[in-house]
Amino acid sequence: GAVVSQHPSWVICKSGTSVKIECRSLDFQATTMFWYRQFPKQSLMLMATSNEGSKATYEQGVEKDKFLINHASLTLSTLTVTSAHPEDSSFYICSARSPGRNEQFFGPGTRLTVL
Amino acid sequence: GENVEQHPSTLSVQEGDSAVIKCTYSDSASNYFPWYKQELGKGPQLIIDIRSNVGEKKDQRIAVTLNKTAKHFSLHITETQPEDSAVYFCASLMNRDDKIIFGKGTRLHILP
């Protein structure tokens, strides 16, 4: 159990375009989902916390108008990178947590490359 | 805020030997300590966790120990195998805060 999927697994886009990444909890309901960014050989950096039905909470330094997060249901959260630039190229990973539990389960990640 | 330190950053171990990764945390309110394994190009996978009311937990070749007084916790992998090669992250969580705080990771190499 506790499977989290992400789609797409990788994406290449042109500078200035927007990219949407989906995160789904497949076998449990996730009231809270988290979005991370990871640069090569570095740890995970939390970008935002997403609670179902409410606005996401962004970490300091993360632009909420650039990284749009929608958590419309208990099994789906989306991250949209708007007007992407080469510096947004990174590995984006989501995680999900079920109600009343500490455990977070991570998706397989999405490799974004902006040309 | 909470700070998690992880050592070593890189660890090479002969196949069959044991590997130990150590972490310290700063906030005594932290009460949940997961360990994640991340293989190249993949998301982190929860491999074991421990809560603050327990001093040690074991799952086959993997064990975690927690010293609340010293704010130390460690991951022990015995009889290491090539598939254990990966990056391992320790982390901590406080009840009152949703955010998991990660260590910087340890790159474990299992040598043939």
Short mmCIF file of N, CA, C and O in Angstrom, two decimals, chain B residues 7-61:
data_model
loop_
_atom_site.label_atom_id
_atom_site.label_comp_id
_atom_site.label_asym_id
_atom_site.label_seq_id
_atom_site.Cartn_x
_atom_site.Cartn_y
_atom_site.Cartn_z
N HIS B 7 25.83 12.45 8.97
CA HIS B 7 27.21 12.08 8.67
C HIS B 7 27.35 10.57 8.49
O HIS B 7 26.63 9.81 9.15
N PRO B 8 28.24 10.10 7.63
CA PRO B 8 29.07 10.91 6.74
C PRO B 8 28.29 11.30 5.47
O PRO B 8 27.19 10.81 5.26
N SER B 9 28.86 12.13 4.64
CA SER B 9 28.21 12.49 3.39
C SER B 9 28.42 11.39 2.35
O SER B 9 27.57 11.20 1.46
N THR B 10 29.52 10.67 2.47
CA THR B 10 29.80 9.55 1.58
C THR B 10 30.35 8.39 2.40
O THR B 10 31.15 8.62 3.31
N LEU B 11 29.93 7.18 2.07
CA LEU B 11 30.38 6.01 2.82
C LEU B 11 30.57 4.85 1.86
O LEU B 11 29.66 4.52 1.10
N SER B 12 31.77 4.27 1.89
CA SER B 12 32.05 3.09 1.07
C SER B 12 32.27 1.90 2.00
O SER B 12 33.06 1.97 2.93
N VAL B 13 31.56 0.82 1.72
CA VAL B 13 31.58 -0.36 2.57
C VAL B 13 31.76 -1.60 1.70
O VAL B 13 31.15 -1.70 0.63
N GLN B 14 32.60 -2.50 2.16
CA GLN B 14 32.78 -3.77 1.45
C GLN B 14 31.49 -4.59 1.55
O GLN B 14 30.85 -4.65 2.63
N GLU B 15 31.12 -5.20 0.45
CA GLU B 15 29.93 -6.05 0.46
C GLU B 15 29.99 -7.08 1.58
O GLU B 15 31.03 -7.73 1.76
N GLY B 16 28.91 -7.18 2.32
CA GLY B 16 28.86 -8.11 3.44
C GLY B 16 29.15 -7.46 4.79
O GLY B 16 28.75 -7.98 5.83
N ASP B 17 29.83 -6.31 4.75
CA ASP B 17 30.09 -5.58 6.00
C ASP B 17 28.88 -4.73 6.38
O ASP B 17 27.90 -4.65 5.63
N SER B 18 28.98 -4.09 7.54
CA SER B 18 27.89 -3.25 8.02
C SER B 18 28.14 -1.78 7.70
O SER B 18 29.29 -1.35 7.55
N ALA B 19 27.07 -1.03 7.57
CA ALA B 19 27.15 0.41 7.32
C ALA B 19 26.34 1.12 8.40
O ALA B 19 25.25 0.67 8.78
N VAL B 20 26.89 2.23 8.88
CA VAL B 20 26.22 3.02 9.91
C VAL B 20 26.19 4.48 9.47
O VAL B 20 27.22 5.04 9.09
N ILE B 21 25.02 5.05 9.53
CA ILE B 21 24.85 6.47 9.19
C ILE B 21 24.25 7.15 10.42
O ILE B 21 23.29 6.63 11.01
N LYS B 22 24.81 8.29 10.77
CA LYS B 22 24.40 8.95 12.01
C LYS B 22 23.79 10.32 11.75
O LYS B 22 24.23 11.05 10.86
N CYS B 23 22.80 10.64 12.56
CA CYS B 23 22.14 11.95 12.45
C CYS B 23 21.92 12.53 13.84
O CYS B 23 21.75 11.78 14.82
N THR B 24 21.93 13.84 13.89
CA THR B 24 21.57 14.54 15.11
C THR B 24 20.48 15.55 14.78
O THR B 24 20.37 16.02 13.64
N TYR B 25 19.65 15.84 15.77
CA TYR B 25 18.61 16.84 15.59
C TYR B 25 18.69 17.84 16.72
O TYR B 25 19.31 17.58 17.75
N SER B 26 18.06 18.98 16.52
CA SER B 26 18.26 20.06 17.49
C SER B 26 17.05 20.29 18.40
O SER B 26 17.23 20.75 19.54
N ASP B 27 15.85 19.98 17.93
CA ASP B 27 14.65 20.31 18.71
C ASP B 27 14.14 19.08 19.46
O ASP B 27 13.77 18.09 18.84
N SER B 28 14.14 19.17 20.77
CA SER B 28 13.72 18.04 21.59
C SER B 28 12.24 17.70 21.40
O SER B 28 11.79 16.64 21.83
N ALA B 29 11.48 18.58 20.76
CA ALA B 29 10.07 18.30 20.50
C ALA B 29 9.87 17.33 19.33
O ALA B 29 8.78 16.80 19.14
N SER B 30 10.90 17.11 18.55
CA SER B 30 10.80 16.15 17.43
C SER B 30 10.49 14.77 17.99
O SER B 30 11.11 14.34 18.98
N ASN B 31 9.57 14.06 17.35
CA ASN B 31 9.18 12.77 17.92
C ASN B 31 8.99 11.67 16.87
O ASN B 31 8.54 10.57 17.20
N TYR B 32 9.34 11.97 15.63
CA TYR B 32 9.21 10.94 14.59
C TYR B 32 10.41 11.07 13.66
O TYR B 32 10.74 12.18 13.20
N PHE B 33 11.08 9.93 13.42
CA PHE B 33 12.35 9.97 12.69
C PHE B 33 12.33 8.91 11.58
O PHE B 33 12.64 7.74 11.82
N PRO B 34 12.02 9.32 10.36
CA PRO B 34 12.03 8.36 9.25
C PRO B 34 13.38 8.35 8.54
O PRO B 34 14.13 9.32 8.59
N TRP B 35 13.65 7.25 7.88
CA TRP B 35 14.82 7.13 7.03
C TRP B 35 14.34 6.78 5.62
O TRP B 35 13.48 5.93 5.44
N TYR B 36 14.94 7.46 4.65
CA TYR B 36 14.56 7.26 3.26
C TYR B 36 15.77 6.80 2.45
O TYR B 36 16.89 7.24 2.69
N LYS B 37 15.50 5.95 1.47
CA LYS B 37 16.52 5.49 0.51
C LYS B 37 16.13 6.04 -0.85
O LYS B 37 14.99 5.88 -1.28
N GLN B 38 17.08 6.69 -1.51
CA GLN B 38 16.79 7.23 -2.83
C GLN B 38 17.78 6.69 -3.84
O GLN B 38 18.99 6.93 -3.75
N GLU B 39 17.27 5.96 -4.79
CA GLU B 39 18.09 5.46 -5.89
C GLU B 39 18.11 6.51 -7.00
O GLU B 39 17.24 7.38 -7.07
N LEU B 40 19.09 6.40 -7.85
CA LEU B 40 19.33 7.41 -8.87
C LEU B 40 18.10 7.60 -9.76
O LEU B 40 17.55 6.63 -10.30
N GLY B 41 17.64 8.84 -9.87
CA GLY B 41 16.52 9.14 -10.75
C GLY B 41 15.16 8.76 -10.20
O GLY B 41 14.16 8.80 -10.94
N LYS B 42 15.10 8.38 -8.93
CA LYS B 42 13.83 7.97 -8.34
C LYS B 42 13.50 8.81 -7.12
O LYS B 42 14.34 9.53 -6.59
N GLY B 43 12.25 8.70 -6.67
CA GLY B 43 11.86 9.39 -5.45
C GLY B 43 12.33 8.64 -4.22
O GLY B 43 12.65 7.46 -4.28
N PRO B 44 12.39 9.32 -3.08
CA PRO B 44 12.80 8.65 -1.84
C PRO B 44 11.79 7.58 -1.43
O PRO B 44 10.58 7.75 -1.61
N GLN B 45 12.31 6.51 -0.85
CA GLN B 45 11.46 5.43 -0.39
C GLN B 45 11.65 5.27 1.11
O GLN B 45 12.79 5.12 1.58
N LEU B 46 10.55 5.30 1.85
CA LEU B 46 10.63 5.09 3.29
C LEU B 46 11.07 3.66 3.58
O LEU B 46 10.44 2.71 3.14
N ILE B 47 12.18 3.51 4.31
CA ILE B 47 12.68 2.17 4.59
C ILE B 47 12.48 1.75 6.04
O ILE B 47 12.33 0.57 6.34
N ILE B 48 12.48 2.71 6.94
CA ILE B 48 12.25 2.41 8.35
C ILE B 48 12.02 3.72 9.07
O ILE B 48 12.47 4.78 8.61
N ASP B 49 11.29 3.67 10.17
CA ASP B 49 11.09 4.88 10.95
C ASP B 49 11.04 4.51 12.43
O ASP B 49 10.89 3.34 12.79
N ILE B 50 11.19 5.50 13.27
CA ILE B 50 11.15 5.25 14.70
C ILE B 50 10.50 6.44 15.39
O ILE B 50 10.68 7.59 14.97
N ARG B 51 9.73 6.14 16.40
CA ARG B 51 9.09 7.18 17.17
C ARG B 51 9.83 7.39 18.48
O ARG B 51 10.55 6.50 18.95
N SER B 52 9.61 8.52 19.11
CA SER B 52 10.44 8.92 20.25
C SER B 52 10.19 8.07 21.49
O SER B 52 10.97 8.14 22.44
N ASN B 53 9.15 7.27 21.48
CA ASN B 53 8.90 6.43 22.65
C ASN B 53 9.57 5.06 22.54
O ASN B 53 9.36 4.18 23.36
N VAL B 54 10.40 4.93 21.48
CA VAL B 54 11.09 3.66 21.24
C VAL B 54 12.57 3.93 21.08
O VAL B 54 12.96 4.94 20.48
N GLY B 55 13.41 3.05 21.59
CA GLY B 55 14.85 3.27 21.49
C GLY B 55 15.50 2.58 20.30
O GLY B 55 16.54 3.02 19.82
N GLU B 56 14.86 1.52 19.83
CA GLU B 56 15.45 0.76 18.73
C GLU B 56 14.35 0.05 17.96
O GLU B 56 13.34 -0.38 18.53
N LYS B 57 14.56 -0.08 16.67
CA LYS B 57 13.62 -0.79 15.82
C LYS B 57 14.40 -1.52 14.74
O LYS B 57 15.36 -0.96 14.21
N LYS B 58 13.98 -2.73 14.44
CA LYS B 58 14.72 -3.54 13.47
C LYS B 58 13.77 -4.13 12.45
O LYS B 58 12.65 -4.53 12.77
N ASP B 59 14.24 -4.17 11.20
CA ASP B 59 13.47 -4.80 10.14
C ASP B 59 14.47 -5.52 9.24
O ASP B 59 15.13 -4.92 8.41
N GLN B 60 14.61 -6.80 9.47
CA GLN B 60 15.55 -7.65 8.72
C GLN B 60 16.97 -7.10 8.85
O GLN B 60 17.51 -7.07 9.96
N ARG B 61 17.57 -6.63 7.76
CA ARG B 61 18.98 -6.17 7.83
C ARG B 61 19.11 -4.71 8.25
O ARG B 61 20.22 -4.19 8.37
#
